[in-house]
Amino acid sequence: MKKKILIIEDDQGIIDVMKIILSEYYTVSVIKNTDDIIKKIAKEMPDLIIMDLWVPGKDGKDLPKKIKTNLLLSKIPVLIISANHNIKIIAKSMMADGYMSKPFDIDQFLSLIKSHLK
Amino acid sequence: MIKKAINLSKKQVKVFHEIAGKDLSVIDALMENTDAHLAYFDSDFNFVLVNSIYAKGCGYKKTELIGKNHFDLFPSKENQKIFEKVRKTGKPVKFNAKPFIFPNQPEKGITYWDWSLMPVKNENGKVTGFAFSLVNVTESKKREKRLAMQNALSKLLSEASSLDEIISQVLKIIGEGLGLQVGELWKVDSVKNALILNKTWYSKPLGKSLFVKMSLTTTFKKGEGLPGIVWKIKKPYWIKNVLNDTNFPRKRFAEKENLHGAFAFPIMINKEIFGIIDFIGYEIVNPNKEFLELVSSISNQLGQFIEHKRSDKALKESEKKYHGLYDQIADGIVRTDMTGNILECNSSYANMLGYGNEEIKRLKYQDFTPKKWHKMEENIVKNIIVKKGCSGEYEKEYIKKDKTIFPVALKIWLNKNEKGKEIGMWGIVRDITEQKQFDKKKDEFINIVSHELKTPLTTLKAFSQILQKHLLTLKDEKGILYLSKINLQADKILSLVKDLLDVGKISEGKLALNLQLTNIDVLVDGVITDVQTISEKHKIIKVGKANSNMVIDRERISQVLINLLTNAIKYSPSCDKVIVKIIKNNKEIVISVKDFGIGISKTDLKKIFERYIQIEHKEKEFLPSLGLGLYISSEIIARHNGRIWAESRSLKGATFYFTLPL
């Protein structure tokens, strides 16, 4: 069975691209807003989460950290994508498992996901 | 017959009779053997006996005086009244230092005499004669008066605030003190280029004199008259007797008033003449040492007084001006001792903190600095302020009286006394709350821009990559070609956005370097490979090797090399090669990128590393760029302590060099 990837992103363009790239190998679901996000993630229980740090909504602050410190969700790999130059430092402080800066190369993106789903 | 003398004892009379008999030579001997002026008058004030000194003093022979009336010879209403009173009352009279001017010898000036007039009475108590003695105390009296004058002058100057308000008094004090008749202050009129009378004093007798009236309209050119001479020589000068002098224009009027002697002196301020004071009197001037010293001392005293008052005034005005500035200035200025106690500050400083000017002096700066800054500041004081004299600008926070915290930027200097000992510190403090807010907004803006621009670019590039793969499966060569063109443009936009964000970071000093040990050859090879894949026309040739590992920011140095390579390719469109050369010497690695294209003119060469500079070439269409690449590259190299420069000539290609120190 295909693994499930949850994308937390509000930009339709990025959502479309990711769906196209990932659908071939994975099941993809999307959440566009961070209201009640922890509940929503718990409902989905994905195998991997890809998120943008700038998604609108009430509970978006330090979301990767929130997920990684949640008893139920802590084992899910969290990858963040960002346009910020200091992405490496931010990823570390957010306790994310990996990061991708924008714009990204498709092949590199796929191999990063693959490595975290092993 | 010798009449009975009331004051002599019976025995004295008897002895006298025995010795002298009718011989008056005893009396004569007594009268001649003294410095006093002695005379004996009858009851009508005729001379009966007189000594030589008296006669000489009046300018007469003894014989000329005997039998003559004293007041016929020396009329004096005042003295006559005194004599008559003594005759009437039978009481003797004495005066101490009574002034007297010889009517026919005014050139002697005022003289001073100790007077003693004693009546001689017969048995009936009627006054039959007068014994008169005069002692000349002029010298000691003059000395006394001079001293009094100097004291009065000093006192006057110590209490006055300007010369103008006291000049009349000054002239009077000196004039009366020295027994003179006229005192004048002359000042230079720059328009007429002559001395004109500024102030005048005169003794009573000269009140209505023509001399004084004339002086009001008199002017003196340099060298003309007594004031004119002093103006020329800038030193005191005197004329013994103006009646004999050729350079005293007011001679005629002086003669009428029996004026003889005159002297004048300059008042100097910083070697410039402020004015000239002159005095004229009855007496012929005899410039002895004492007199000259006196004149010099008065001259100096007045000069110094004016100088002192002027610098006082200038100082007060300057103080006022600077104090106004000190208080108006928006930045806070504060002075403390070495432990931090506030000694003084301007209003801006006190207001910034919400304290009153006096209130704040009871505090130390540590009292309103949050604890977290204390250690850092102690370090700065100990290691930078004390050792180098100035802290350079640094930031911290202050706590206002109402407990709110705000950010400040400050610069502190060490305060030393004349002996070089450190006695405290003073500093300028600025409230940077607004600046910080602005910076924060700017940062947020850059973040937003970065995100907003990069997001659609990400989608663009991703889809073009997807499309590329799709077209490959379809074997659509044209489609693939067109797509690569689109991709190239997307990369250009991305590159420009990155440059813009970099410039923003540079201007804020936030270009952070991520330093890692890097193999230079590997880095250069990698860049050349990447750039080569996108340049079909140009072959990039590598010459030389670095054989070095250096601590550098890989991404940023790659950025520089990419920038130089893409420039080389862009500015040599009709050429087919670009040469990258690496040279290593014992202090640095030098990397150069050489192209054979349109080159750079001499004028452009000076500006190419500046911000926003674009090169226009007449023969080529305008080559687009934001003009930022070289500016950013130069900043990156500078942050690595290297150098970057270019050598070129128009139409002969260009070589760009940069160094990295070992």
Short mmCIF file of N, CA, C and O in Angstrom, two decimals, chain B residues 281-347:
data_model
loop_
_atom_site.label_atom_id
_atom_site.label_comp_id
_atom_site.label_asym_id
_atom_site.label_seq_id
_atom_site.Cartn_x
_atom_site.Cartn_y
_atom_site.Cartn_z
N GLY B 281 48.25 119.62 34.01
CA GLY B 281 48.15 120.30 35.31
C GLY B 281 49.00 121.56 35.37
O GLY B 281 49.68 121.91 34.39
N TYR B 282 48.92 122.22 36.51
CA TYR B 282 49.69 123.44 36.70
C TYR B 282 51.18 123.12 36.70
O TYR B 282 52.00 123.85 36.17
N GLU B 283 51.45 122.03 37.38
CA GLU B 283 52.84 121.76 37.71
C GLU B 283 53.63 121.28 36.51
O GLU B 283 53.11 120.53 35.67
N ILE B 284 54.85 121.71 36.46
CA ILE B 284 55.75 121.18 35.44
C ILE B 284 56.03 119.73 35.77
O ILE B 284 56.26 119.39 36.93
N VAL B 285 55.98 118.88 34.73
CA VAL B 285 56.16 117.45 34.99
C VAL B 285 57.63 117.13 35.17
O VAL B 285 58.47 117.51 34.38
N ASN B 286 57.92 116.43 36.23
CA ASN B 286 59.27 115.91 36.43
C ASN B 286 59.19 114.40 36.46
O ASN B 286 58.86 113.82 37.48
N PRO B 287 59.48 113.79 35.32
CA PRO B 287 59.26 112.34 35.26
C PRO B 287 60.32 111.54 36.01
O PRO B 287 61.23 111.01 35.43
N ASN B 288 60.16 111.48 37.35
CA ASN B 288 61.10 110.63 38.08
C ASN B 288 60.62 109.18 38.00
O ASN B 288 59.54 108.90 37.50
N LYS B 289 61.46 108.31 38.49
CA LYS B 289 61.19 106.86 38.36
C LYS B 289 59.84 106.51 38.95
O LYS B 289 59.05 105.78 38.35
N GLU B 290 59.57 107.07 40.11
CA GLU B 290 58.32 106.75 40.82
C GLU B 290 57.12 107.13 39.97
O GLU B 290 56.16 106.37 39.83
N PHE B 291 57.19 108.30 39.37
CA PHE B 291 56.10 108.80 38.56
C PHE B 291 55.86 107.91 37.35
O PHE B 291 54.74 107.53 37.03
N LEU B 292 56.95 107.56 36.65
CA LEU B 292 56.84 106.73 35.44
C LEU B 292 56.25 105.36 35.78
O LEU B 292 55.41 104.83 35.07
N GLU B 293 56.72 104.82 36.91
CA GLU B 293 56.21 103.51 37.33
C GLU B 293 54.71 103.61 37.59
O GLU B 293 53.94 102.73 37.23
N LEU B 294 54.32 104.72 38.21
CA LEU B 294 52.90 104.92 38.52
C LEU B 294 52.08 104.95 37.24
O LEU B 294 51.05 104.28 37.13
N VAL B 295 52.54 105.72 36.28
CA VAL B 295 51.81 105.84 35.01
C VAL B 295 51.69 104.48 34.31
O VAL B 295 50.62 104.09 33.86
N SER B 296 52.82 103.76 34.25
CA SER B 296 52.80 102.43 33.62
C SER B 296 51.81 101.52 34.31
O SER B 296 51.04 100.80 33.67
N SER B 297 51.82 101.58 35.65
CA SER B 297 50.96 100.66 36.38
C SER B 297 49.50 100.97 36.14
O SER B 297 48.68 100.07 35.97
N ILE B 298 49.15 102.26 36.08
CA ILE B 298 47.75 102.62 35.80
C ILE B 298 47.37 102.16 34.40
O ILE B 298 46.30 101.58 34.17
N SER B 299 48.26 102.40 33.46
CA SER B 299 48.02 102.00 32.08
C SER B 299 47.74 100.51 31.98
O SER B 299 46.78 100.07 31.35
N ASN B 300 48.58 99.73 32.63
CA ASN B 300 48.40 98.27 32.61
C ASN B 300 47.11 97.84 33.29
O ASN B 300 46.39 96.99 32.81
N GLN B 301 46.87 98.48 34.44
CA GLN B 301 45.69 98.13 35.21
C GLN B 301 44.42 98.30 34.38
O GLN B 301 43.56 97.43 34.34
N LEU B 302 44.33 99.43 33.67
CA LEU B 302 43.13 99.70 32.88
C LEU B 302 43.05 98.74 31.69
O LEU B 302 41.98 98.22 31.38
N GLY B 303 44.20 98.51 31.05
CA GLY B 303 44.22 97.59 29.92
C GLY B 303 43.75 96.20 30.32
O GLY B 303 42.90 95.59 29.67
N GLN B 304 44.28 95.73 31.43
CA GLN B 304 43.90 94.38 31.88
C GLN B 304 42.43 94.33 32.26
O GLN B 304 41.76 93.33 32.03
N PHE B 305 41.95 95.42 32.88
CA PHE B 305 40.54 95.47 33.28
C PHE B 305 39.64 95.25 32.07
O PHE B 305 38.74 94.41 32.08
N ILE B 306 39.93 95.99 31.00
CA ILE B 306 39.08 95.88 29.82
C ILE B 306 39.18 94.48 29.20
O ILE B 306 38.17 93.88 28.85
N GLU B 307 40.41 93.99 29.10
CA GLU B 307 40.63 92.65 28.52
C GLU B 307 39.84 91.62 29.29
O GLU B 307 39.18 90.77 28.74
N HIS B 308 39.97 91.73 30.62
CA HIS B 308 39.30 90.78 31.50
C HIS B 308 37.79 90.83 31.31
O HIS B 308 37.13 89.81 31.17
N LYS B 309 37.25 92.05 31.26
CA LYS B 309 35.80 92.20 31.11
C LYS B 309 35.34 91.67 29.77
O LYS B 309 34.28 91.06 29.66
N ARG B 310 36.15 91.91 28.75
CA ARG B 310 35.76 91.44 27.41
C ARG B 310 35.73 89.92 27.35
O ARG B 310 34.82 89.33 26.83
N SER B 311 36.80 89.30 27.86
CA SER B 311 36.84 87.84 27.77
C SER B 311 35.76 87.24 28.66
O SER B 311 35.19 86.22 28.35
N ASP B 312 35.48 87.92 29.77
CA ASP B 312 34.36 87.51 30.63
C ASP B 312 33.06 87.48 29.85
O ASP B 312 32.31 86.52 29.90
N LYS B 313 32.83 88.57 29.14
CA LYS B 313 31.59 88.72 28.38
C LYS B 313 31.53 87.66 27.28
O LYS B 313 30.53 86.99 27.10
N ALA B 314 32.65 87.53 26.56
CA ALA B 314 32.71 86.53 25.48
C ALA B 314 32.46 85.14 26.03
O ALA B 314 31.73 84.35 25.45
N LEU B 315 33.05 84.87 27.19
CA LEU B 315 32.89 83.57 27.82
C LEU B 315 31.44 83.33 28.19
O LEU B 315 30.88 82.27 27.93
N LYS B 316 30.81 84.36 28.76
CA LYS B 316 29.41 84.22 29.15
C LYS B 316 28.54 83.95 27.93
O LYS B 316 27.65 83.11 27.97
N GLU B 317 28.82 84.67 26.86
CA GLU B 317 28.00 84.48 25.65
C GLU B 317 28.21 83.10 25.06
O GLU B 317 27.27 82.43 24.64
N SER B 318 29.47 82.70 25.04
CA SER B 318 29.78 81.37 24.51
C SER B 318 29.12 80.29 25.37
O SER B 318 28.53 79.35 24.86
N GLU B 319 29.22 80.48 26.68
CA GLU B 319 28.59 79.52 27.59
C GLU B 319 27.11 79.42 27.34
O GLU B 319 26.55 78.34 27.31
N LYS B 320 26.51 80.58 27.17
CA LYS B 320 25.07 80.63 26.94
C LYS B 320 24.71 79.86 25.68
O LYS B 320 23.80 79.06 25.66
N LYS B 321 25.50 80.11 24.63
CA LYS B 321 25.24 79.46 23.36
C LYS B 321 25.38 77.95 23.49
O LYS B 321 24.52 77.21 23.06
N TYR B 322 26.44 77.52 24.11
CA TYR B 322 26.66 76.08 24.22
C TYR B 322 25.72 75.42 25.19
O TYR B 322 25.32 74.27 24.98
N HIS B 323 25.34 76.16 26.21
CA HIS B 323 24.38 75.56 27.12
C HIS B 323 23.04 75.40 26.44
O HIS B 323 22.33 74.41 26.65
N GLY B 324 22.70 76.36 25.59
CA GLY B 324 21.46 76.27 24.83
C GLY B 324 21.49 75.03 23.95
O GLY B 324 20.55 74.24 23.92
N LEU B 325 22.61 74.85 23.25
CA LEU B 325 22.79 73.71 22.36
C LEU B 325 22.73 72.41 23.14
O LEU B 325 22.03 71.47 22.78
N TYR B 326 23.47 72.40 24.25
CA TYR B 326 23.56 71.22 25.11
C TYR B 326 22.16 70.76 25.53
O TYR B 326 21.88 69.58 25.54
N ASP B 327 21.31 71.70 25.83
CA ASP B 327 20.00 71.32 26.30
C ASP B 327 19.02 71.04 25.17
O ASP B 327 18.07 70.30 25.33
N GLN B 328 19.25 71.66 24.00
CA GLN B 328 18.32 71.50 22.88
C GLN B 328 18.52 70.17 22.17
O GLN B 328 17.61 69.63 21.58
N ILE B 329 19.74 69.69 22.21
CA ILE B 329 20.10 68.53 21.39
C ILE B 329 19.23 67.33 21.75
O ILE B 329 18.92 67.08 22.91
N ALA B 330 18.81 66.59 20.74
CA ALA B 330 17.88 65.49 20.97
C ALA B 330 18.55 64.32 21.67
O ALA B 330 17.93 63.61 22.46
N ASP B 331 19.82 64.09 21.37
CA ASP B 331 20.53 62.99 22.02
C ASP B 331 20.81 63.33 23.47
O ASP B 331 20.97 64.48 23.83
N GLY B 332 20.90 62.32 24.29
CA GLY B 332 21.21 62.54 25.69
C GLY B 332 22.71 62.66 25.87
O GLY B 332 23.48 61.96 25.24
N ILE B 333 23.12 63.62 26.73
CA ILE B 333 24.55 63.76 27.05
C ILE B 333 24.67 63.58 28.55
O ILE B 333 23.91 64.18 29.31
N VAL B 334 25.61 62.75 28.97
CA VAL B 334 25.70 62.45 30.40
C VAL B 334 27.16 62.33 30.81
O VAL B 334 28.02 61.94 30.02
N ARG B 335 27.42 62.71 32.06
CA ARG B 335 28.78 62.61 32.60
C ARG B 335 28.70 61.86 33.92
O ARG B 335 27.82 62.13 34.75
N THR B 336 29.59 60.88 34.06
CA THR B 336 29.56 60.09 35.31
C THR B 336 30.97 60.01 35.89
O THR B 336 31.94 60.34 35.22
N ASP B 337 31.06 59.55 37.15
CA ASP B 337 32.38 59.26 37.69
C ASP B 337 32.73 57.82 37.32
O ASP B 337 31.96 57.15 36.63
N MET B 338 33.88 57.34 37.76
CA MET B 338 34.31 56.01 37.31
C MET B 338 33.42 54.90 37.84
O MET B 338 33.37 53.82 37.25
N THR B 339 32.70 55.12 38.94
CA THR B 339 31.83 54.05 39.45
C THR B 339 30.45 54.07 38.81
O THR B 339 29.68 53.13 38.96
N GLY B 340 30.14 55.16 38.10
CA GLY B 340 28.85 55.18 37.41
C GLY B 340 27.86 56.19 37.94
O GLY B 340 26.77 56.33 37.40
N ASN B 341 28.21 56.92 39.01
CA ASN B 341 27.30 57.93 39.52
C ASN B 341 27.09 59.04 38.49
O ASN B 341 28.03 59.52 37.90
N ILE B 342 25.84 59.42 38.30
CA ILE B 342 25.54 60.47 37.34
C ILE B 342 25.95 61.81 37.94
O ILE B 342 25.45 62.19 39.00
N LEU B 343 26.87 62.53 37.29
CA LEU B 343 27.33 63.82 37.80
C LEU B 343 26.54 64.96 37.18
O LEU B 343 26.16 65.91 37.81
N GLU B 344 26.35 64.87 35.88
CA GLU B 344 25.51 65.87 35.22
C GLU B 344 24.99 65.29 33.91
O GLU B 344 25.56 64.34 33.37
N CYS B 345 23.89 65.88 33.44
CA CYS B 345 23.35 65.41 32.17
C CYS B 345 22.47 66.51 31.59
O CYS B 345 22.08 67.44 32.31
N ASN B 346 22.16 66.40 30.31
CA ASN B 346 21.26 67.39 29.73
C ASN B 346 19.81 66.94 29.87
O ASN B 346 19.55 65.81 30.31
N SER B 347 18.90 67.83 29.51
CA SER B 347 17.48 67.52 29.71
C SER B 347 17.06 66.31 28.91
O SER B 347 16.27 65.49 29.40
#
